[in-house]
Coordinates of C-alpha atoms in Angstrom, one line a residue:
Chain N
X1 CA 0.1 -0.1 -0.1
X2 CA 2.7 2.2 1.2
X3 CA 4.6 1.9 -2.7
X4 CA 1.3 3.1 -4.6
X5 CA 1.1 6.1 -2.4
X6 CA 4.6 6.8 -3.0
X7 CA 4.3 6.3 -6.2
X8 CA 1.1 8.5 -6.7
X9 CA 2.9 11.0 -4.4
X10 CA 6.0 10.9 -7.3
X11 CA 3.3 11.6 -9.8
X12 CA 2.0 14.2 -8.5
X13 CA 5.1 15.9 -8.0
X14 CA 5.9 15.3 -11.4
X15 CA 2.8 16.7 -12.6
X16 CA 2.7 19.9 -10.3
X17 CA 6.4 20.4 -11.9
X18 CA 4.9 19.9 -15.6
X19 CA 2.1 22.4 -14.6
X20 CA 4.7 25.0 -13.5
X21 CA 6.8 24.6 -16.3
X22 CA 3.5 24.9 -18.8
X23 CA 2.5 28.1 -16.4
X24 CA 6.3 29.6 -17.5
X25 CA 5.4 28.9 -21.2
X26 CA 2.0 30.6 -21.5
X27 CA 3.2 33.2 -19.3
X28 CA 6.3 33.4 -21.1
X29 CA 4.8 33.3 -24.3
X30 CA 4.4 37.1 -24.6
X31 CA 7.7 37.9 -24.1
X32 CA 8.6 36.0 -27.7
X33 CA 7.2 39.2 -29.4
X34 CA 10.0 41.6 -30.9
X35 CA 8.4 44.7 -29.5
X36 CA 5.8 44.8 -26.3
X37 CA 2.7 43.4 -26.2
X38 CA 1.2 47.2 -26.0
X39 CA 2.2 48.0 -29.1
X40 CA 1.6 44.9 -30.9
X41 CA -2.1 45.1 -29.7
X42 CA -2.8 48.7 -30.8
X43 CA -0.3 48.9 -34.2
X44 CA 2.0 51.1 -35.2
X45 CA -0.3 54.3 -35.3
X46 CA -1.0 53.8 -31.6
X47 CA 0.4 57.5 -29.5
X48 CA 2.4 56.9 -26.8
X49 CA 0.2 58.4 -24.5
X50 CA -2.4 55.0 -25.4
X51 CA 0.7 52.9 -25.4
X52 CA 1.7 54.2 -22.0
X53 CA -1.8 53.5 -20.5
X54 CA -2.1 50.3 -22.2
X55 CA 1.1 49.1 -20.6
X56 CA 0.0 50.6 -17.1
X57 CA -3.2 48.7 -17.6
X58 CA -1.6 45.1 -18.3
X59 CA 1.1 45.9 -15.6
X60 CA 4.0 45.6 -18.3
X61 CA 5.9 48.1 -16.6
X62 CA 7.3 45.8 -14.3
X63 CA 10.1 43.1 -15.2
X64 CA 8.8 40.0 -16.3
X65 CA 9.6 38.0 -13.2
X66 CA 7.7 40.1 -11.1
X67 CA 4.8 40.3 -13.6
X68 CA 4.9 36.5 -13.8
X69 CA 5.2 35.7 -9.4
X70 CA 1.8 38.5 -9.6
X71 CA -0.4 36.2 -11.7
X72 CA 0.9 33.2 -10.8
X73 CA 0.1 34.4 -6.7
X74 CA -3.1 35.4 -8.4
X75 CA -4.1 32.3 -10.0
X76 CA -3.3 30.3 -7.3
X77 CA -5.8 32.1 -5.1
X78 CA -8.6 32.1 -8.2
X79 CA -8.0 35.4 -9.5
X80 CA -7.4 35.0 -13.3
X81 CA -6.9 38.6 -13.9
X82 CA -9.6 41.1 -15.8
X83 CA -10.6 40.5 -19.0
X84 CA -9.3 43.7 -21.7
X85 CA -12.1 43.2 -24.0
X86 CA -15.1 43.8 -21.4
X87 CA -13.3 44.9 -18.4
X88 CA -14.5 42.2 -16.0
X89 CA -13.0 39.5 -13.7
X90 CA -11.6 36.8 -15.8
X91 CA -13.3 34.1 -13.2
X92 CA -16.8 35.5 -13.2
X93 CA -16.6 35.0 -17.3
X94 CA -15.1 31.4 -16.5
X95 CA -17.5 30.2 -13.9
X96 CA -20.6 28.4 -15.1
X97 CA -18.9 28.5 -18.7
X98 CA -16.5 25.8 -17.3
X99 CA -19.1 23.8 -15.6
X100 CA -20.6 23.6 -19.1
X101 CA -17.8 22.5 -20.9
X102 CA -17.1 19.6 -18.4
X103 CA -20.8 18.5 -18.6
X104 CA -20.0 18.4 -22.2
X105 CA -16.9 16.5 -22.0
X106 CA -18.4 14.1 -19.4
X107 CA -21.4 13.5 -21.5
X108 CA -19.4 12.7 -24.6
X109 CA -17.0 10.7 -22.3
X110 CA -20.1 8.7 -20.8
X111 CA -21.1 7.6 -24.5
X112 CA -17.8 6.8 -26.5
X113 CA -15.8 5.2 -23.6
X114 CA -18.4 1.9 -23.2
X115 CA -19.1 2.1 -27.0
X116 CA -15.6 2.0 -28.1
X117 CA -14.7 -0.8 -25.6
X118 CA -17.1 -2.7 -26.5
X119 CA -16.6 -2.4 -30.4
X120 CA -13.2 -3.2 -29.9
X121 CA -13.1 -6.0 -27.9
X122 CA -15.7 -7.1 -30.8
X123 CA -13.3 -6.3 -33.4
X124 CA -10.3 -8.3 -31.6
X125 CA -12.6 -11.4 -30.9
X126 CA -13.9 -11.5 -34.6
X127 CA -10.5 -10.3 -36.4
X128 CA -10.5 -10.2 -40.0
X129 CA -14.1 -10.8 -40.5
X130 CA -16.4 -8.5 -42.3
X131 CA -17.5 -6.9 -39.1
X132 CA -13.7 -6.3 -38.2
X133 CA -12.7 -4.8 -41.8
X134 CA -15.7 -2.4 -42.0
X135 CA -15.7 -0.9 -38.6
X136 CA -11.8 -0.7 -39.1
X137 CA -12.4 1.4 -42.4
X138 CA -15.1 3.3 -40.9
X139 CA -13.1 4.3 -37.9
X140 CA -10.2 5.6 -40.3
X141 CA -12.8 7.2 -41.8
X142 CA -14.1 9.0 -38.5
X143 CA -10.5 9.6 -37.5
X144 CA -10.2 11.6 -40.6
X145 CA -13.3 14.0 -40.6
X146 CA -13.0 17.5 -39.5
X147 CA -15.2 17.9 -36.1
X148 CA -17.5 20.3 -37.8
X149 CA -18.0 18.3 -40.7
X150 CA -19.4 15.4 -38.6
X151 CA -21.3 18.3 -36.5
X152 CA -23.0 19.5 -39.5
X153 CA -23.9 16.2 -40.9
X154 CA -25.7 15.8 -37.6
X155 CA -27.5 18.6 -37.6
X156 CA -28.6 18.0 -41.4
X157 CA -29.3 14.4 -40.6
X158 CA -31.0 14.5 -37.1
X159 CA -32.3 18.4 -36.5
X160 CA -33.8 19.2 -39.7
X161 CA -36.3 16.3 -39.2
X162 CA -36.9 18.0 -36.1
X163 CA -35.3 15.2 -33.1
X164 CA -32.8 17.4 -31.7
X165 CA -31.9 21.0 -31.4
X166 CA -29.3 22.3 -33.6
X167 CA -28.5 25.1 -30.9
X168 CA -27.9 24.9 -27.0
X169 CA -29.4 27.5 -24.8
X170 CA -28.7 27.2 -21.4
X171 CA -31.0 29.1 -19.0
X172 CA -30.8 29.0 -14.9
X173 CA -34.2 27.1 -15.2
X174 CA -33.1 24.5 -17.5
X175 CA -33.5 21.1 -16.0
X176 CA -30.7 18.1 -16.3
X177 CA -33.1 16.2 -18.4
X178 CA -33.1 19.4 -21.0
X179 CA -29.6 19.6 -20.8
X180 CA -29.0 16.0 -21.6
X181 CA -31.4 16.8 -24.8
X182 CA -30.4 19.6 -26.0
X183 CA -26.6 18.5 -25.4
X184 CA -27.1 15.3 -27.4
X185 CA -26.0 16.5 -30.6
X186 CA -22.7 18.1 -29.4
X187 CA -22.3 15.2 -27.0
X188 CA -22.6 12.7 -30.2
X189 CA -20.2 14.6 -32.8
X190 CA -17.4 14.2 -30.1
X191 CA -18.3 10.6 -29.0
X192 CA -18.0 9.9 -33.1
X193 CA -14.6 11.7 -33.1
X194 CA -13.0 9.7 -30.3
X195 CA -14.9 6.5 -30.3
X196 CA -12.9 5.4 -33.9
X197 CA -9.3 6.0 -32.2
X198 CA -10.2 4.5 -28.8
X199 CA -11.6 1.0 -30.7
X200 CA -9.0 0.6 -32.8
X201 CA -6.3 1.1 -30.1
X202 CA -8.4 -1.5 -27.9
X203 CA -8.4 -3.5 -30.6
X204 CA -4.5 -3.3 -31.1
X205 CA -3.9 -4.0 -27.6
X206 CA -6.0 -7.0 -27.2
X207 CA -4.9 -8.7 -30.5
X208 CA -1.1 -8.2 -29.0
X209 CA -1.7 -10.5 -26.4
X210 CA -3.7 -13.1 -28.1
X211 CA -0.6 -14.4 -29.7
X212 CA 1.0 -15.1 -25.6
X213 CA 1.3 -19.0 -24.5
X214 CA -1.5 -18.4 -21.8
X215 CA -4.1 -17.3 -24.5
X216 CA -3.2 -20.3 -26.2
X217 CA -3.4 -22.5 -23.0
X218 CA -6.7 -21.0 -22.2
X219 CA -7.9 -21.8 -26.0
X220 CA -6.6 -25.2 -25.6
X221 CA -8.5 -26.2 -22.6
X222 CA -11.7 -25.6 -24.3
X223 CA -12.9 -21.7 -23.4
X224 CA -15.2 -20.0 -25.3
X225 CA -13.7 -17.3 -27.6
X226 CA -15.6 -14.4 -26.1
X227 CA -14.4 -15.7 -22.6
X228 CA -10.9 -16.0 -23.6
X229 CA -11.1 -12.8 -24.6
X230 CA -12.9 -11.3 -21.4
X231 CA -11.1 -12.9 -18.8
X232 CA -7.6 -13.6 -20.3
X233 CA -7.2 -10.7 -22.5
X234 CA -8.8 -7.6 -21.5
X235 CA -7.4 -7.8 -17.7
X236 CA -4.0 -7.9 -19.3
X237 CA -4.8 -5.1 -22.0
X238 CA -6.1 -2.8 -19.1
X239 CA -2.9 -0.6 -19.0
X240 CA -2.7 0.5 -22.6
X241 CA -6.8 0.8 -23.1
X242 CA -6.9 3.1 -19.9
X243 CA -4.2 5.3 -21.4
X244 CA -5.6 5.8 -24.6
X245 CA -9.2 6.3 -22.8
X246 CA -7.6 8.9 -20.8
X247 CA -5.6 10.2 -24.2
X248 CA -8.9 10.9 -26.0
X249 CA -10.8 12.4 -23.0
X250 CA -7.7 14.8 -23.1
X251 CA -8.3 15.4 -26.9
X252 CA -11.9 15.8 -26.3
X253 CA -11.3 19.0 -24.2
X254 CA -9.4 20.5 -27.9
X255 CA -12.3 18.9 -29.6
X256 CA -14.6 20.9 -27.5
X257 CA -13.6 24.1 -28.8
X258 CA -14.7 23.6 -32.4
X259 CA -17.8 21.7 -31.4
X260 CA -18.7 24.7 -29.0
X261 CA -18.9 27.1 -31.9
X262 CA -20.9 25.1 -34.2
X263 CA -23.7 24.6 -31.6
X264 CA -23.2 28.1 -30.2
X265 CA -22.9 26.1 -27.0
X266 CA -22.0 28.6 -23.8
X267 CA -19.0 26.8 -23.0
X268 CA -14.8 27.6 -22.6
X269 CA -14.3 26.9 -26.0
X270 CA -16.4 29.6 -27.4
X271 CA -15.1 32.2 -25.0
X272 CA -11.4 31.3 -25.9
X273 CA -12.0 31.5 -29.4
X274 CA -13.9 35.1 -29.0
X275 CA -10.8 36.3 -26.7
X276 CA -8.2 34.9 -29.8
X277 CA -10.4 37.0 -32.2
X278 CA -10.3 40.3 -30.2
X279 CA -6.9 39.4 -29.2
X280 CA -7.9 39.5 -25.3
X281 CA -4.2 38.2 -24.0
X282 CA -4.9 37.4 -20.1
X283 CA -8.4 35.8 -21.3
X284 CA -6.7 33.4 -23.7
X285 CA -3.6 32.9 -21.0
X286 CA -6.4 31.8 -18.3
X287 CA -8.2 29.6 -20.6
X288 CA -5.3 28.0 -22.1
X289 CA -3.8 27.1 -18.3
X290 CA -7.4 25.8 -17.1
X291 CA -7.5 23.7 -20.5
X292 CA -3.7 22.5 -20.0
X293 CA -4.4 21.8 -16.3
X294 CA -7.1 19.4 -16.8
X295 CA -4.9 17.9 -19.7
X296 CA -2.1 17.5 -17.3
X297 CA -4.5 15.8 -14.5
X298 CA -6.1 13.2 -17.1
X299 CA -2.5 11.8 -18.0
X300 CA -1.6 12.0 -14.4
X301 CA -5.1 9.8 -13.4
X302 CA -3.9 7.9 -16.4
X303 CA -0.4 6.9 -15.2
X304 CA -1.7 6.2 -11.7
X305 CA -4.4 4.0 -13.1
X306 CA -2.1 1.9 -15.4
X307 CA 0.4 1.4 -13.1
X308 CA -2.1 0.1 -10.7
X309 CA -3.9 -2.4 -13.3
X310 CA -0.1 -3.7 -13.8
X311 CA 1.1 -6.2 -11.0
X312 CA 4.5 -6.2 -12.1
X313 CA 4.6 -2.6 -12.1
X314 CA 3.0 -2.9 -8.7
X315 CA 5.5 -5.4 -7.0
X316 CA 8.5 -4.4 -8.6
X317 CA 11.8 -5.6 -6.9
Chain T
X1 CA -34.2 6.4 -47.6
X2 CA -32.4 9.0 -49.4
X3 CA -29.4 8.4 -47.0
X4 CA -29.3 4.6 -47.7
X5 CA -29.2 5.4 -51.4
X6 CA -26.5 8.0 -51.0
X7 CA -24.2 5.4 -49.0
X8 CA -24.7 2.7 -51.7
X9 CA -23.8 5.1 -54.2
X10 CA -20.4 6.3 -52.3
X11 CA -19.6 2.6 -51.9
X12 CA -20.2 1.6 -55.5
X13 CA -18.0 4.9 -56.5
X14 CA -15.7 3.5 -54.1
X15 CA -15.1 0.2 -55.1
X16 CA -15.1 1.5 -58.8
X17 CA -12.3 4.0 -58.0
X18 CA -10.3 1.5 -56.1
X19 CA -10.5 -1.5 -58.7
X20 CA -9.6 0.8 -61.4
X21 CA -6.9 2.6 -59.7
X22 CA -5.4 -0.5 -58.5
X23 CA -5.3 -2.1 -62.4
X24 CA -4.1 1.0 -63.5
X25 CA -1.1 1.1 -61.3
X26 CA -0.8 -2.7 -61.7
X27 CA -0.2 -2.3 -65.7
X28 CA 2.0 1.1 -65.0
X29 CA 4.4 -0.2 -62.2
X30 CA 7.6 -1.7 -63.4
X31 CA 7.6 -5.5 -63.2
X32 CA 9.4 -5.5 -59.9
X33 CA 6.7 -3.7 -58.3
X34 CA 4.2 -5.3 -59.6
X35 CA 3.5 -7.6 -56.6
X36 CA 3.3 -4.3 -54.3
X37 CA 0.7 -3.1 -56.5
X38 CA -1.4 -6.4 -57.1
X39 CA -1.9 -7.4 -53.0
X40 CA -2.6 -3.4 -52.1
X41 CA -5.9 -3.5 -50.4
X42 CA -8.8 -1.5 -52.2
X43 CA -8.8 1.3 -49.6
X44 CA -5.2 2.1 -50.6
X45 CA -5.4 2.0 -54.2
X46 CA -8.6 4.0 -53.4
X47 CA -6.5 6.8 -51.6
X48 CA -3.6 7.0 -53.8
X49 CA -6.1 7.8 -56.8
X50 CA -8.0 10.4 -54.8
X51 CA -4.5 12.1 -53.7
X52 CA -3.8 12.3 -57.3
X53 CA -6.6 14.0 -58.2
X54 CA -6.5 16.8 -55.5
X55 CA -3.0 17.1 -56.9
X56 CA -4.0 17.8 -60.3
X57 CA -6.9 20.2 -59.2
X58 CA -4.6 22.3 -57.1
X59 CA -2.0 22.5 -60.1
X60 CA -3.9 23.2 -62.9
X61 CA -6.9 24.9 -60.7
X62 CA -6.8 28.4 -62.5
X63 CA -7.6 26.5 -66.1
X64 CA -10.4 24.2 -64.6
X65 CA -12.4 27.1 -62.5
X66 CA -15.1 28.3 -64.7
X67 CA -14.8 32.4 -63.0
X68 CA -12.4 34.4 -61.0
X69 CA -11.2 33.4 -57.4
X70 CA -12.9 36.5 -55.7
X71 CA -15.0 37.4 -58.5
X72 CA -18.8 38.3 -57.4
X73 CA -20.5 36.4 -60.5
X74 CA -24.3 36.6 -59.2
X75 CA -26.9 36.8 -56.5
X76 CA -26.0 35.6 -53.3
X77 CA -26.9 32.1 -52.2
X78 CA -27.9 30.8 -55.8
X79 CA -29.3 27.4 -56.2
X80 CA -27.2 24.5 -58.2
X81 CA -27.9 25.3 -61.7
X82 CA -25.6 26.1 -64.7
X83 CA -23.7 28.4 -65.1
X84 CA -23.2 28.0 -61.4
X85 CA -23.3 24.3 -61.2
X86 CA -22.3 24.4 -57.1
X87 CA -24.4 27.7 -56.8
X88 CA -23.1 31.3 -55.3
X89 CA -21.6 31.7 -51.4
X90 CA -22.8 34.5 -49.3
X91 CA -21.4 37.1 -51.5
X92 CA -22.4 35.5 -54.6
X93 CA -19.2 33.9 -55.8
X94 CA -19.2 31.1 -57.7
X95 CA -18.8 27.6 -55.1
X96 CA -17.5 25.7 -57.7
X97 CA -14.9 27.7 -58.7
X98 CA -14.1 28.4 -55.1
X99 CA -13.7 25.0 -54.2
X100 CA -11.1 24.5 -56.8
X101 CA -9.0 27.5 -55.6
X102 CA -9.3 25.9 -52.4
X103 CA -7.6 22.6 -53.0
X104 CA -4.6 25.1 -53.9
X105 CA -4.4 27.5 -51.1
X106 CA -5.7 25.0 -48.1
X107 CA -3.7 21.9 -49.6
X108 CA -0.6 23.9 -50.4
X109 CA -0.5 26.0 -47.3
X110 CA -0.7 22.7 -45.3
X111 CA 1.9 21.1 -46.8
X112 CA 4.4 23.8 -46.5
X113 CA 3.3 23.8 -42.8
X114 CA 3.7 20.2 -42.3
X115 CA 6.8 20.2 -45.1
X116 CA 8.7 23.3 -42.4
X117 CA 7.6 21.2 -39.0
X118 CA 9.4 18.1 -40.5
X119 CA 12.8 20.0 -41.9
X120 CA 12.8 21.7 -38.1
X121 CA 11.4 19.0 -35.9
X122 CA 13.6 15.8 -37.5
X123 CA 16.9 17.7 -37.7
X124 CA 16.5 18.9 -34.1
X125 CA 15.8 15.4 -33.1
X126 CA 18.3 13.7 -34.9
X127 CA 20.8 16.4 -33.9
X128 CA 19.2 15.6 -29.7
X129 CA 19.9 12.2 -30.2
X130 CA 23.5 12.5 -31.7
X131 CA 24.8 15.0 -29.6
X132 CA 23.2 13.3 -26.4
X133 CA 23.9 14.4 -22.6
X134 CA 22.8 17.5 -21.0
X135 CA 22.1 19.1 -24.6
X136 CA 19.8 16.2 -25.4
X137 CA 18.1 16.0 -22.1
X138 CA 17.5 19.7 -21.8
X139 CA 15.8 19.8 -24.9
X140 CA 13.9 16.9 -24.7
X141 CA 12.5 17.8 -21.2
X142 CA 11.5 21.5 -23.1
X143 CA 9.8 19.6 -25.9
X144 CA 8.3 17.3 -23.1
X145 CA 6.5 20.4 -21.4
X146 CA 5.5 21.6 -24.9
X147 CA 3.7 18.7 -25.5
X148 CA 2.0 18.7 -22.4
X149 CA -0.3 21.4 -23.4
X150 CA -2.8 20.4 -26.3
X151 CA -1.7 21.4 -29.4
X152 CA -5.1 23.4 -30.5
X153 CA -4.8 25.4 -27.3
X154 CA -1.1 26.3 -27.6
X155 CA -1.9 27.8 -31.7
X156 CA -4.7 29.7 -30.1
X157 CA -2.4 31.1 -27.5
X158 CA 0.3 32.0 -30.0
X159 CA -2.3 33.2 -32.8
X160 CA -3.5 35.7 -30.1
X161 CA -0.2 36.9 -29.2
X162 CA 1.2 37.2 -32.7
X163 CA -1.7 38.2 -34.8
X164 CA -3.7 36.2 -37.2
X165 CA -2.1 36.0 -41.0
X166 CA -1.1 33.4 -43.2
X167 CA 2.7 33.3 -42.3
X168 CA 2.1 33.1 -38.8
X169 CA -0.7 30.4 -38.9
X170 CA 2.3 28.8 -41.0
X171 CA 4.3 29.7 -38.6
X172 CA 2.4 28.8 -35.3
X173 CA 1.4 25.5 -36.4
X174 CA 4.7 24.0 -37.9
X175 CA 6.4 25.3 -34.5
X176 CA 3.6 23.0 -32.5
X177 CA 3.7 20.3 -34.7
X178 CA 7.7 20.5 -35.2
X179 CA 7.6 19.3 -31.2
X180 CA 5.9 15.7 -32.0
X181 CA 8.4 15.3 -35.1
X182 CA 11.1 15.7 -32.7
X183 CA 10.1 13.7 -30.5
X184 CA 9.7 10.6 -33.0
X185 CA 12.7 11.5 -35.0
X186 CA 14.7 11.4 -31.5
X187 CA 13.6 8.2 -30.7
X188 CA 14.1 6.7 -34.1
X189 CA 17.5 8.1 -34.1
X190 CA 18.6 7.0 -30.7
X191 CA 18.4 3.5 -32.1
X192 CA 20.8 4.2 -34.9
X193 CA 22.9 6.5 -33.1
X194 CA 24.4 3.7 -31.1
X195 CA 25.2 1.5 -34.5
X196 CA 28.6 0.5 -35.2
X197 CA 28.6 2.1 -38.7
X198 CA 27.8 5.3 -36.7
X199 CA 30.8 5.0 -34.8
X200 CA 32.8 4.1 -37.9
X201 CA 31.9 7.3 -39.5
X202 CA 32.5 9.4 -36.6
X203 CA 36.0 8.2 -36.4
X204 CA 36.5 8.7 -40.2
X205 CA 36.1 12.3 -39.0
X206 CA 32.3 13.0 -40.5
X207 CA 30.9 16.4 -39.5
X208 CA 27.9 16.2 -37.7
X209 CA 25.8 17.4 -40.3
X210 CA 27.2 14.8 -42.8
X211 CA 26.2 12.3 -40.2
X212 CA 23.1 13.2 -39.5
X213 CA 22.7 13.9 -43.9
X214 CA 24.1 10.7 -44.9
X215 CA 23.7 8.1 -41.9
X216 CA 21.1 8.4 -39.8
X217 CA 18.5 10.0 -42.2
X218 CA 18.6 7.5 -44.8
X219 CA 18.4 4.9 -42.2
X220 CA 15.2 6.8 -40.4
X221 CA 13.3 7.3 -43.0
X222 CA 10.6 4.7 -43.3
X223 CA 9.0 5.6 -40.0
X224 CA 9.4 9.5 -40.7
X225 CA 7.9 9.2 -43.9
X226 CA 4.5 7.5 -42.7
X227 CA 4.9 10.2 -39.7
X228 CA 4.5 12.7 -42.9
X229 CA 1.3 11.4 -43.9
X230 CA -0.3 11.6 -40.3
X231 CA 1.1 14.7 -39.7
X232 CA 0.1 16.1 -42.8
X233 CA -3.4 14.8 -41.6
X234 CA -3.4 16.4 -38.5
X235 CA -1.8 19.8 -39.9
X236 CA -4.7 19.8 -42.8
X237 CA -7.4 19.1 -40.1
X238 CA -6.1 22.0 -37.7
X239 CA -5.5 24.8 -40.4
X240 CA -9.2 24.0 -41.3
X241 CA -10.3 24.0 -37.9
X242 CA -8.9 27.4 -37.1
X243 CA -10.1 28.5 -40.6
X244 CA -13.5 27.3 -39.4
X245 CA -13.5 29.4 -36.5
X246 CA -12.2 32.4 -38.5
X247 CA -8.5 32.7 -37.1
X248 CA -6.7 31.1 -40.2
X249 CA -6.8 31.8 -43.8
X250 CA -8.5 35.0 -44.4
X251 CA -10.7 35.9 -47.2
X252 CA -11.1 36.7 -50.1
X253 CA -8.3 33.9 -50.3
X254 CA -10.9 30.5 -50.8
X255 CA -10.0 28.0 -48.5
X256 CA -12.2 25.0 -47.3
X257 CA -12.4 25.6 -43.8
X258 CA -13.9 29.2 -44.2
X259 CA -16.1 28.3 -47.0
X260 CA -18.1 25.9 -44.5
X261 CA -17.9 28.7 -41.8
X262 CA -19.2 31.6 -44.2
X263 CA -22.2 29.8 -45.6
X264 CA -23.2 27.3 -42.4
X265 CA -26.5 29.3 -42.2
X266 CA -27.3 27.4 -45.3
X267 CA -27.6 24.1 -43.2
X268 CA -30.7 25.0 -41.3
X269 CA -32.1 25.5 -44.5
X270 CA -31.4 21.9 -45.2
X271 CA -29.0 23.2 -48.2
X272 CA -25.6 20.8 -48.2
X273 CA -23.7 23.2 -50.3
X274 CA -21.6 24.0 -47.2
X275 CA -20.9 20.3 -46.5
X276 CA -18.9 20.2 -50.0
X277 CA -15.6 22.1 -48.6
X278 CA -16.2 20.3 -45.5
X279 CA -16.5 16.6 -47.2
X280 CA -13.5 18.1 -49.6
X281 CA -11.7 18.3 -46.5
X282 CA -12.5 15.0 -45.3
X283 CA -11.9 13.2 -48.3
X284 CA -8.3 14.1 -48.7
X285 CA -7.5 13.1 -45.0
X286 CA -9.4 9.8 -45.5
X287 CA -7.0 9.2 -48.3
X288 CA -4.1 9.9 -46.7
X289 CA -4.8 8.0 -43.9
X290 CA -5.8 5.1 -45.9
X291 CA -2.4 5.3 -47.9
X292 CA -0.6 5.5 -44.4
X293 CA -2.1 2.6 -42.7
X294 CA -1.5 0.4 -45.7
X295 CA 2.3 1.5 -45.6
X296 CA 2.3 1.2 -41.8
X297 CA 1.0 -2.7 -42.2
X298 CA 3.8 -3.2 -45.0
X299 CA 6.7 -2.2 -43.0
X300 CA 5.6 -3.7 -40.1
X301 CA 5.5 -6.9 -41.9
X302 CA 2.4 -8.1 -40.3
X303 CA 0.3 -10.5 -41.9
X304 CA -1.8 -11.4 -39.0

């Protein structure tokens, strides 16, 4: 038990270190500009006074390490700074949108993970059959589709015929059931995009194991093929499967940006795209940090889970 | 019902193109390569045919297009009828013309970006593996940290800071993707630099640059070429996504991503015109993926 705790502790420390480096990169990216941010944002024609005012507002007069320190301590206390475009505190803008985005990502995950695991196991079980080949080609096709293509096909198909709404409008009065109904199309889009990859990896992980001697043993003693896969192959393939699931959940985080724009979904991605259009640097930095943190956290969880699922890694001598 | 008819037609077309392309390649190929093409799956021959078609359209675009790239030729949102076979867009520009020019712009920019990412990423990656020691450690850890930020989010951040133009778009996406290429090139090169012939070449006094160019690159080519195909798909998709978000290639340049965005309102009226550019993007990525999949399968020597 102590070994697990120590391992989790080490991974946590590594995760924190990664987050720290990411925050430096996200903050330091503005330093790459040849001039300074104020001149870049206002253009060449800006007068000295307006430049000075913007520098004052952005706090550009302090040296970079001081600004970074102020920003970081602010973020750690939940103060993400002030938006340049709307002059509102960023935490206020982000609050409910973060919840909406999390809801959408979780919704998509709840649909895609069981679906892709099932399809992957079946494809491995019936490998080289028509089902396997068809699902493999379909998966490759789905991986290659841009998210907005999938989204618009679904709108054309399921929203034109009046089954589901093509836009998401969330008010405080919206109930959980309504949310599930309204978010079905965006969540389905995300599901289709990530399922293909997860399914292919699940299939590959299981097929890799099917050549092992213990699988042959199980077969020779007359076990049913499905039972061989479920009892002997899947538990040993758990580590790569967990990793690919986490990777795809992390992918959901970025896929969410495009899908939110298509469905006018009030989430973080939409906010970020608006902020990039307005070149609202503090907002973009804050959201980038949130997305990156979620990404690191997911990878961390996957790392810990896949170690726990593998007895050989658990009981290292 | 329509959906089923459409799917059946698409599937039939896929088989016809695949079989025809395979037959054509089998007859055209030199005798030694004939078995390769005979055993190739339909998906791969279909992919090659589609890629060739895109290249032809991109190269001969101005000759094929009936109108000018930014030319306003009629009322907005005209239906599909001659002389505007695919109708017009929201400014009254000919859809077919812009689709053809889009092949040039979107695919060209994606290709240039991928090439740039590859040159930078693979040279740095191989160099890091060759140099070893603390230099390798530091660059690799730095790249790992950059890769911990999701690609699209990182590109959005960089685009905010540097502004949006085609040049910054190419540089930003190339920089983000170069980190991924670096990782692969480094790990491939690490297996090569420990070989005896590299040590022999070193003792012979070959410079680092010559080592990279003459000794390591030729031996690292196979995985890098497959990665180039995959990377192209990613770059192509992310450029289209950024254009779709209004942050990529700017009008009046015809580009598939922004064409979808500009005409998206039509979809709510049940008109499929905006799906055409999106479909063009999807078809090319599918084709490249099919070919890469076949190459990877061949390279791994798997017959299953």
